[in-house]
Amino acid sequence: MAATQGKVASAGMPLVDERGLDDEAVQTRVEQGQTNRTDESTSRSVGSIIRANVFTLFNAIILTAMVVVLLTGSWKDAVFGLVIIINTGIGIVTELRAKVTLDRLSILVASPVLVRRGGKDIEVAPADIVLGDLVWVRAGEQVPADAKILHTWGLELDESMLTGESRTVRKKESDAIYSGSTAVSGMALAQVEAVGEHSYAAGLTAQAKVYKRNLSDLSRGINTILQVMSFVVVPLCILLIWSQLHTVGGLGNAIATGAWRQAVVSAVAGVVGMIPEGLVLLTSLNFAIAAMRLARHNTLVQDLESVETLARVDCLNLDKTGTITDGGIEADALIPATADDWGHAGLDHDEAMQATYDLCNEENPNATGRAAMELFASQGVHPGTVAARVPFSSARKWSAIVRDDRSVWVMGAPEVLARGFVDAARQAGRDASATEALFAPVLQRVQTEAAQGHRVLLIARAQLVQGQSPTMFADNPVLPSDARPAALLLCSERIRTDAEVTLRWFRDQGVRCRVISGDNPTTVRAIAAKVKLTGEREPVAVDAHDLPQDIDELSRALEGIDVVGRVLPEQKQAIVKALHASRHVVAMTGDGVNDTLALKEADLGVAMGNAAPATKAVAELVLVDSKFSHLPDVVARGRQVMANMERVASLFLTKTVYSALISLGVVLLAMPFPYLPRHISYIGALTIGMPAFILALAPNTRRYIPGFLGRVVRFALPGGIAVGLSVLIAEAAMPGVLGWNLSVPADLALQRSCCAMIVFTLGVLVLALVARPLASWRGVLVAVFAAAGVIGLCIPPVADFFALHLPQGSALVVLLVALVASAAIFMLCQLASRLLARIVSHNRQTRQS
C-alpha cells in the first residue's frame, strides 16, 4: 500500500490521544480517489499550443491555395506555401520554449508531511495525504490540504497567497486552515477535510483553468483583412479561373491542351497576392524575437501576442506584496513610547535597544525578530545576559525577559499589552485608571505610526515582584502590574529598491498605476506614498468593502482611487472588469492564488517567478526573478513591436489592395493574369518581406494610439490603387504597341515580366514612403533592396527560376516609358490622397479635451 508508506518520524512531537487512520482506512480512501493529488499544470499543454498555431484562418487559405497549385504540377509557383511552415514553426517553437522554461521554474521540492496514522507519526509525500488524515503543521511548513485544527500550540499562519493580506493569522482549535497557507510559528494537529481538486485553493483557481488566448490589435486587424478576403477570395478565384480559361479558348480547349493548369496558377496568383502572408509571418517572427529578448531579461512570455498588448496598456494594477514589497520584514527604528525624546522620557536608548535585542533573540526568532536583530546589530548591539525568558506565544501574544537587575522587559502587540497591563493593575489592587491613562497616549502614537505604514510593537518595563525569582516568573508568566511604556519598535514590509523608479517611469509614460491589496488600506496607502505611486500627490485609498458592486458605478469610482485595501479575490476581478468598462487596457501583477481570477480577466497578466503554480499558469508574462523593475523594459519592447509593425503593415496591405484591384480588372477585361505567383514571391521578398523585417526591429518608443487598421488602410489605398492602375494599363496597352499576341507563350511571358517589373518599381517607391526619413540608414536600406532586385534579373539561375526576362530593343523602351508613367500615376495618387485627407480633416468636428 504505497499511500501508507513512510518513515517513522523522530520523537519530540506532543503527546495526543488521537491515533489517526489505520492502513486499511487509508487504502480505502486511496481506492476511492480521496487523495491529495492535483493537476498543477503551470502552463498550456503541448496540444493546445500546436492547435492554436496550426488551425488558423490564414493557414487554411494559404494551404488550400498551395494544394491547388501543386495539383497543377507547377511546384515553383507553390513556394509561397513555405510561409505556413515557417510561421507555424515559429509560434510553436517559441511557445514550447516558454512552456519548458516555466515548467522547470515551477518544479518545487515537495517536502514530506508529518501525519499521524495508527498511533504513529510518519512522513509521507503531500500527494499521499488522504481525506481524514491527521496532519502535523509546523513552523516553516506549508499547509498541504484543507483541514480543521484539533490541537494548537500557538499556530500562526501566513495566508497571503490565498487572501492577499500579509498579516499573520493566529489560529485556535476548530478553526479551518487552507492549503497554500504557510505556518509562521507554533504548531498544530489538524484533520484533513478536503483534498486535491476539492481544496479551497483548487476551487479558487478552477475558473482560471480555461486557457484565454489574447488577440492583439495587430492580429485583430490582420484577421479582419483575412475575413474580408475569405469572402472575396472564393468567388473571385472562381471568376479568375473562368476568365483565364476564356483567354486560352474555353474550358474544352483548356482541358484538351492542358492549359487549365496555367489558368489555375494564374488565378492563385491573384488570390495569394490578396493575402498578406508575409505580414502574418513577420508578426509571429517579431513577437518571437521580442519574447527571446525579454527572456534574456528574465521575463518569460507564455503567449506571443501578449507582447503587442504591452504597447496598449494604460492601466497597471499592482499587488503590493511581492511587487512593491518583497514580502520581507524590515525593522525601521526604535523610538520612545511617548512623543517625548529619550532624554525627556527618562529612558536610556541604549538600554531599551539592548533589551529589545534580547527579547528578539529567541531560539527560533520570527521574521520581525530577525529584522530587529539585524537593525540593532548594525548599530553595535550584541547579545546580553538574560536571567529568564518567556518565549513569544500566539496565545499570550507577548514575550518577556528578566535581566540580572530584576527588571522585566515585555514586548508584544500594543493594544494587547495595554489592555493586559490595565487588567493586571486591577487584579493587584492598583489604580487601573492611572495605568490606562499612562498607556492612552502610547496607543495614540501607535495609531499615528500605523497610518504611516508601520507595524508597531510595544516594549514595556517593570520590576519583579518582591520575593519572586526570575525562574518563578518564567514558569508562571503573567503580565506585571507596575509596567511602564518604554519604547516602540517600528517595522514595515521591505520595499523593493527599484519600486519608486519603476513607478516613476510608468507615470512619465502615461500609465495609471493602482495598488490592489488584501491589506489594511491605511497601511497600503502609506507604502504607496513612500514609493511615490502618485508622484507628489497623496494617494487616495479606500476599503474594498466601501466600493459599489455595480460594475458601471465601480468604474466611475475607480477613476479617483489609487489604493484599494481589504480586497477579496472576486473583487480584484471585478475591479479589472470595471476598468474594462471604461475602455482601459489593463495589466495586473500578482503572485498569490488570490490573484488568479484578476490575472485571467486582465488584458495582460504578469506573475512573479515565486508565484503559486496556478498564478503562473494563467499569466501571459512571468517575471522569473520576481523583479518589478523589468516591467518598463517589457512595456517598451511591446511598444517597439507595435509601432514598427504598424509601419511595415502598410507595405503588406498595399499588396493586398493592388492584388484585389488587378484581379477584379482581369475578370472584367478578360485578360491573362499579368504575373505569376513566383513573380509576387520575388517582388514581395525584396520590397516588402526582408526590408519590413529590418524595419520592424528598429528602435521605437512611440506610445500606441488606437486605430491601427484604419491608419494602414489609409496609407495602403493610394499606393495600391496606383500599382493596380499601372499594371492594368500596361497589360492593356503594351500588346497593342509592341504587337504581342498573348496567346503565344513567349509573348505572354514577356508581358508578365514587364508587369512584374512595374510592380517591383512601384513597390520600391512604397518602401521609400514607409522607411522615411531616408536621410539615414533607412535610405541605404531602400537602395540596397532596389539594387538587389535589379541584380537578380542579371543572374540567369535567379531570372530563370522566377521567370523574369528583361525585354530587348523597342520592348525595353516601351517598358521604360511605362515605368515613368507608372511613377507619375503613383505620385498623382499620393497627392490626391493628401488633398482628400486635408478636406476630410478640415470638415470633421473635433473634440477638445
JSON list of C-alpha atoms in Angstrom, two decimals, residues 669 671-672 674 725-738 740 742 751 755:
[
{"chain": "A", "resi": 669, "resn": "LEU", "atom": "CA", "xyz": [-11.41, 42.83, -69.05]},
{"chain": "A", "resi": 671, "resn": "MET", "atom": "CA", "xyz": [-7.17, 39.40, -69.84]},
{"chain": "A", "resi": 672, "resn": "PRO", "atom": "CA", "xyz": [-4.46, 36.90, -68.89]},
{"chain": "A", "resi": 674, "resn": "PRO", "atom": "CA", "xyz": [-0.31, 39.89, -65.55]},
{"chain": "A", "resi": 725, "resn": "LEU", "atom": "CA", "xyz": [-3.97, 51.01, -62.37]},
{"chain": "A", "resi": 726, "resn": "SER", "atom": "CA", "xyz": [-0.41, 51.00, -63.71]},
{"chain": "A", "resi": 727, "resn": "VAL", "atom": "CA", "xyz": [-0.36, 47.23, -64.20]},
{"chain": "A", "resi": 728, "resn": "LEU", "atom": "CA", "xyz": [-3.82, 47.09, -65.80]},
{"chain": "A", "resi": 729, "resn": "ILE", "atom": "CA", "xyz": [-2.97, 49.96, -68.17]},
{"chain": "A", "resi": 730, "resn": "ALA", "atom": "CA", "xyz": [0.31, 48.29, -69.13]},
{"chain": "A", "resi": 731, "resn": "GLU", "atom": "CA", "xyz": [-1.45, 44.94, -69.58]},
{"chain": "A", "resi": 732, "resn": "ALA", "atom": "CA", "xyz": [-3.98, 46.52, -71.91]},
{"chain": "A", "resi": 733, "resn": "ALA", "atom": "CA", "xyz": [-1.66, 48.86, -73.85]},
{"chain": "A", "resi": 734, "resn": "MET", "atom": "CA", "xyz": [1.68, 47.09, -74.31]},
{"chain": "A", "resi": 735, "resn": "PRO", "atom": "CA", "xyz": [0.50, 44.20, -76.54]},
{"chain": "A", "resi": 736, "resn": "GLY", "atom": "CA", "xyz": [-1.04, 46.70, -79.00]},
{"chain": "A", "resi": 737, "resn": "VAL", "atom": "CA", "xyz": [2.03, 48.92, -79.03]},
{"chain": "A", "resi": 738, "resn": "LEU", "atom": "CA", "xyz": [4.51, 46.07, -79.45]},
{"chain": "A", "resi": 740, "resn": "TRP", "atom": "CA", "xyz": [2.41, 40.93, -78.93]},
{"chain": "A", "resi": 742, "resn": "LEU", "atom": "CA", "xyz": [-0.74, 36.96, -75.56]},
{"chain": "A", "resi": 751, "resn": "GLN", "atom": "CA", "xyz": [4.26, 40.71, -70.90]},
{"chain": "A", "resi": 755, "resn": "CYS", "atom": "CA", "xyz": [4.21, 43.89, -65.47]}
]
